[in-house]
Short mmCIF file of C-alpha atoms in Angstrom, two decimals:
data_model
loop_
_atom_site.label_atom_id
_atom_site.label_comp_id
_atom_site.label_asym_id
_atom_site.label_seq_id
_atom_site.Cartn_x
_atom_site.Cartn_y
_atom_site.Cartn_z
CA UNK B 1033 -0.15 -3.13 8.94
CA UNK B 1034 1.10 -0.76 6.28
CA UNK B 1035 -1.37 2.06 6.88
CA UNK B 1036 -3.29 1.18 3.72
CA UNK B 1037 -6.55 -0.70 4.08
CA UNK B 1038 -8.68 -2.29 1.40
CA UNK B 1039 -12.24 -3.53 1.49
CA UNK B 1040 -13.60 -5.99 0.81
CA UNK B 1041 -10.77 -8.52 1.08
CA UNK B 1042 -12.64 -11.00 -1.05
CA UNK B 1043 -15.33 -10.42 -3.66
CA UNK B 1044 -17.23 -12.77 -5.92
CA UNK B 1045 -19.40 -11.20 -8.57
CA UNK B 1046 -21.25 -12.11 -11.71
CA UNK B 1047 -20.52 -10.54 -15.04
CA UNK B 1048 -23.60 -8.34 -14.87
CA UNK B 1049 -23.00 -7.03 -11.36
CA UNK B 1050 -21.73 -3.64 -10.31
CA UNK B 1051 -19.41 -3.46 -7.34
CA UNK B 1052 -16.79 -1.14 -5.91
CA UNK B 1053 -13.44 -1.69 -4.26
CA UNK B 1054 -12.37 0.74 -1.58
CA UNK B 1055 -8.92 1.80 -0.48
CA UNK B 1056 -8.04 4.10 2.39
CA UNK B 1057 -4.61 5.29 3.42
CA UNK B 1058 -3.80 6.65 6.86
CA UNK B 1059 -0.30 7.87 6.03
CA UNK B 1060 -0.94 11.40 4.85
CA UNK B 1061 0.26 10.53 1.37
CA UNK B 1062 -0.81 12.43 -1.73
CA UNK B 1063 -0.51 9.79 -4.45
CA UNK B 1064 -2.55 6.61 -4.75
CA UNK B 1065 -2.39 3.70 -7.16
CA UNK B 1066 -4.39 0.71 -8.36
CA UNK B 1067 -2.55 -2.42 -9.46
CA UNK B 1068 -3.83 -5.70 -10.85
CA UNK B 1069 -2.06 -8.99 -10.19
CA UNK B 1070 -3.30 -11.98 -12.13
CA UNK B 1071 -2.15 -15.48 -11.34
CA UNK B 1072 1.52 -15.99 -12.13
CA UNK B 1073 1.85 -12.55 -13.70
CA UNK B 1074 3.71 -9.43 -12.60
CA UNK B 1075 1.83 -6.59 -11.02
CA UNK B 1076 0.26 -4.32 -13.61
CA UNK B 1077 -0.16 -0.64 -12.89
CA UNK B 1078 -3.72 0.39 -13.71
CA UNK B 1079 -4.31 3.93 -12.44
CA UNK B 1080 -2.40 6.63 -10.65
CA UNK B 1081 -3.82 9.59 -8.79
CA UNK B 1082 -1.52 12.40 -7.75
CA UNK B 1083 -3.00 15.21 -5.67
CA UNK B 1084 -6.41 13.72 -6.38
CA UNK B 1085 -6.02 14.03 -10.13
CA UNK B 1086 -5.70 11.03 -12.37
CA UNK B 1087 -2.27 11.18 -13.96
CA UNK B 1088 -2.03 7.76 -15.51
CA UNK B 1089 -4.43 5.30 -17.05
CA UNK B 1090 -2.58 2.35 -18.48
CA UNK B 1091 -5.02 1.40 -21.26
CA UNK B 1092 -7.41 -0.11 -18.76
CA UNK B 1093 -10.82 -1.19 -20.13
CA UNK B 1094 -13.67 1.17 -19.37
CA UNK B 1095 -15.40 -1.48 -17.26
CA UNK B 1096 -12.94 -0.36 -14.57
CA UNK B 1097 -13.65 3.16 -13.35
CA UNK B 1098 -11.49 4.78 -10.66
CA UNK B 1099 -12.53 7.55 -8.32
CA UNK B 1100 -10.45 9.58 -5.90
CA UNK B 1101 -12.70 11.85 -3.82
CA UNK B 1102 -9.87 13.00 -1.55
CA UNK B 1103 -6.25 12.23 -0.85
CA UNK B 1104 -7.09 9.45 1.61
CA UNK B 1105 -9.60 7.46 -0.39
CA UNK B 1106 -9.51 5.64 -3.68
CA UNK B 1107 -12.25 3.57 -5.27
CA UNK B 1108 -12.35 1.20 -8.19
CA UNK B 1109 -15.83 0.83 -9.63
CA UNK B 1110 -16.47 -2.40 -11.48
CA UNK B 1111 -19.21 -3.19 -13.98
CA UNK B 1112 -19.82 -5.91 -16.55
CA UNK B 1113 -16.54 -7.61 -15.80
CA UNK B 1114 -15.21 -10.67 -17.56
CA UNK B 1115 -13.91 -13.88 -15.97
CA UNK B 1116 -10.37 -12.90 -17.04
CA UNK B 1117 -10.65 -9.90 -14.73
CA UNK B 1118 -10.42 -12.24 -11.78
CA UNK B 1119 -7.26 -11.22 -9.94
CA UNK B 1120 -5.81 -9.65 -6.83
CA UNK B 1121 -6.39 -5.90 -6.92
CA UNK B 1122 -3.88 -3.93 -4.92
CA UNK B 1123 -3.98 -0.35 -3.78
CA UNK B 1124 -0.88 1.60 -2.84
CA UNK B 1125 0.01 5.08 -1.70
CA UNK B 1126 3.14 7.19 -1.64
CA UNK B 1127 4.27 10.67 -0.77
CA UNK B 1128 5.11 12.65 -3.87
CA UNK B 1129 8.48 14.28 -3.47
CA UNK B 1130 11.48 15.16 -5.56
CA UNK B 1131 13.53 12.60 -3.70
CA UNK B 1132 13.18 8.87 -3.55
CA UNK B 1133 10.01 7.56 -2.03
CA UNK B 1134 8.32 4.27 -1.26
CA UNK B 1135 4.94 2.85 -2.14
CA UNK B 1136 2.96 1.28 0.65
CA UNK B 1137 0.60 -1.44 -0.44
CA UNK B 1138 -2.67 -2.58 1.03
CA UNK B 1139 -3.50 -6.27 1.51
CA UNK B 1140 -5.48 -6.42 -1.71
CA UNK B 1141 -8.95 -7.52 -2.76
CA UNK B 1142 -9.21 -11.00 -4.24
CA UNK B 1143 -11.80 -10.67 -6.99
CA UNK B 1144 -13.49 -13.62 -8.66
CA UNK B 1145 -15.74 -13.01 -11.64
CA UNK B 1146 -18.12 -15.83 -12.44
CA UNK L 632 12.43 3.10 -16.96
CA UNK L 633 15.35 0.74 -16.74
CA UNK L 634 14.65 -2.93 -17.34
CA UNK L 635 15.72 -5.37 -14.67
CA UNK L 636 16.68 -9.03 -14.90
CA UNK L 637 16.72 -11.34 -11.88
CA UNK L 638 16.61 -15.11 -11.41
CA UNK L 639 13.16 -16.62 -11.59
CA UNK L 640 13.63 -18.77 -8.52
CA UNK L 641 16.09 -19.66 -5.78
CA UNK L 642 16.20 -22.24 -3.03
CA UNK L 643 17.88 -21.97 0.33
CA UNK L 644 17.84 -23.49 3.79
CA UNK L 645 17.11 -21.98 7.14
CA UNK L 646 20.01 -20.10 8.64
CA UNK L 647 21.81 -19.52 5.35
CA UNK L 648 22.59 -16.18 3.78
CA UNK L 649 20.78 -15.57 0.52
CA UNK L 650 22.02 -13.24 -2.18
CA UNK L 651 19.72 -12.27 -5.03
CA UNK L 652 21.34 -10.38 -7.87
CA UNK L 653 19.51 -8.05 -10.21
CA UNK L 654 20.90 -6.74 -13.50
CA UNK L 655 19.96 -3.27 -14.71
CA UNK L 656 22.38 -2.42 -17.47
CA UNK L 657 20.60 0.73 -18.65
CA UNK L 658 20.15 2.34 -15.28
CA UNK L 659 20.03 6.12 -15.53
CA UNK L 660 22.13 8.53 -13.54
CA UNK L 661 19.32 9.59 -11.23
CA UNK L 662 17.74 6.16 -10.86
CA UNK L 663 17.70 4.43 -7.50
CA UNK L 664 17.27 0.72 -6.79
CA UNK L 665 14.47 -0.61 -4.64
CA UNK L 666 13.60 -4.10 -3.47
CA UNK L 667 10.15 -5.28 -2.45
CA UNK L 668 9.01 -8.54 -0.88
CA UNK L 669 5.64 -10.13 -1.55
CA UNK L 670 3.96 -13.00 0.23
CA UNK L 671 1.12 -14.90 -1.47
CA UNK L 672 -2.14 -12.96 -1.62
CA UNK L 673 -0.60 -9.88 -0.02
CA UNK L 674 0.65 -6.57 -1.31
CA UNK L 675 4.39 -6.04 -1.85
CA UNK L 676 6.35 -4.68 1.09
CA UNK L 677 9.31 -2.35 0.86
CA UNK L 678 12.59 -3.95 1.97
CA UNK L 679 15.44 -1.65 1.08
CA UNK L 680 16.50 1.09 -1.27
CA UNK L 681 19.85 2.45 -2.40
CA UNK L 682 21.68 4.53 -4.94
CA UNK L 683 25.27 3.33 -4.70
CA UNK L 684 27.72 1.36 -2.52
CA UNK L 685 26.14 -0.44 0.37
CA UNK L 686 22.95 0.08 2.32
CA UNK L 687 21.97 -1.92 5.37
CA UNK L 688 18.85 -1.97 7.48
CA UNK L 689 17.41 -4.30 10.08
CA UNK L 690 16.27 -6.90 7.55
CA UNK L 691 18.67 -6.80 4.59
CA UNK L 692 21.69 -5.33 2.90
CA UNK L 693 21.93 -3.96 -0.60
CA UNK L 694 25.23 -4.00 -2.44
CA UNK L 695 25.63 -1.79 -5.48
CA UNK L 696 28.92 -1.80 -7.46
CA UNK L 697 30.45 1.38 -8.77
CA UNK L 698 29.02 0.99 -12.28
CA UNK L 699 25.52 0.45 -10.80
CA UNK L 700 24.65 -2.00 -13.58
CA UNK L 701 23.66 -4.60 -11.04
CA UNK L 702 22.72 -4.88 -7.40
CA UNK L 703 22.57 -7.67 -4.86
CA UNK L 704 20.02 -8.07 -2.12
CA UNK L 705 21.49 -9.96 0.81
CA UNK L 706 19.23 -11.64 3.38
CA UNK L 707 21.22 -12.86 6.40
CA UNK L 708 20.25 -16.11 8.08
CA UNK L 709 16.95 -16.70 6.32
CA UNK L 710 14.03 -18.44 7.98
CA UNK L 711 10.99 -20.21 6.58
CA UNK L 712 9.06 -16.95 6.83
CA UNK L 713 11.36 -15.38 4.24
CA UNK L 714 9.81 -17.59 1.58
CA UNK L 715 8.36 -15.00 -0.80
CA UNK L 716 8.79 -13.29 -4.14
CA UNK L 717 11.42 -10.56 -4.23
CA UNK L 718 11.23 -7.75 -6.76
CA UNK L 719 14.03 -5.50 -7.92
CA UNK L 720 12.90 -2.16 -9.33
CA UNK L 721 14.87 0.67 -10.83
CA UNK L 722 13.56 4.16 -11.30
CA UNK L 723 12.95 7.51 -9.74
CA UNK L 724 10.03 9.73 -8.93
CA UNK L 725 9.00 12.37 -11.37
CA UNK L 726 10.01 15.90 -10.51
CA UNK L 727 7.90 17.79 -8.06
CA UNK L 728 4.33 17.34 -9.13
CA UNK L 729 4.95 13.77 -10.26
CA UNK L 730 4.57 10.39 -8.70
CA UNK L 731 6.60 7.27 -8.16
CA UNK L 732 5.91 4.95 -11.08
CA UNK L 733 6.90 1.38 -10.34
CA UNK L 734 7.14 -1.31 -12.99
CA UNK L 735 7.26 -4.76 -11.46
CA UNK L 736 8.88 -7.65 -13.27
CA UNK L 737 8.38 -11.32 -12.53
CA UNK L 738 10.58 -11.18 -9.44
CA UNK L 739 12.58 -13.97 -7.81
CA UNK L 740 10.66 -16.66 -6.03
CA UNK L 741 12.69 -17.64 -2.97
CA UNK L 742 11.90 -20.90 -1.24
CA UNK L 743 13.47 -21.49 2.17
CA UNK L 744 13.56 -25.11 3.29
CA UNK L 745 13.90 -26.54 6.80
#
């Protein structure tokens, strides 16, 4: 247990569906992240929220929409996805400091788009 | 962010010491070096972090030479459960008000055999 939980752990959806991934951190951190990990590819940083404000959006298609209602929760809203969006979606959190810090990852949501 | 180069894969046997070397020739003065471990279908897990010389914790040691252009993760007496992908990352958090941006490479796939 890393203190970061993700739900659901597995999700199968059609291309016309709308679904949301949820991430919750119990560590008191103030930065949260979404990563995508496709098969046999490195982790790709998608979005970063620092102090509940989005500070990075790495050219992610608009069919992925993040939401950070507070420092403990992060959502990734999905709509009209493509089969190539099938991947492991990982959430992470960290404590923003001027010193070194560590990201704590959740277990991920395995997404399959049919 | 400094680019890192590490072997794609390594094989070892139970009980052996494993050393994984990472090259980061353009590491910046304030950069630190962090290693993560990832099991299949799970999020990466922090292993160890260092700036220079040697760092040791309960699971690994990190050796960093004086020029800091490379680093070596040392796993003592590996077991089957150490079979995973190991990532070397180089970077630092932004100044106060920033966040810890991590760029993952392909990592080193370590296979431990009986």
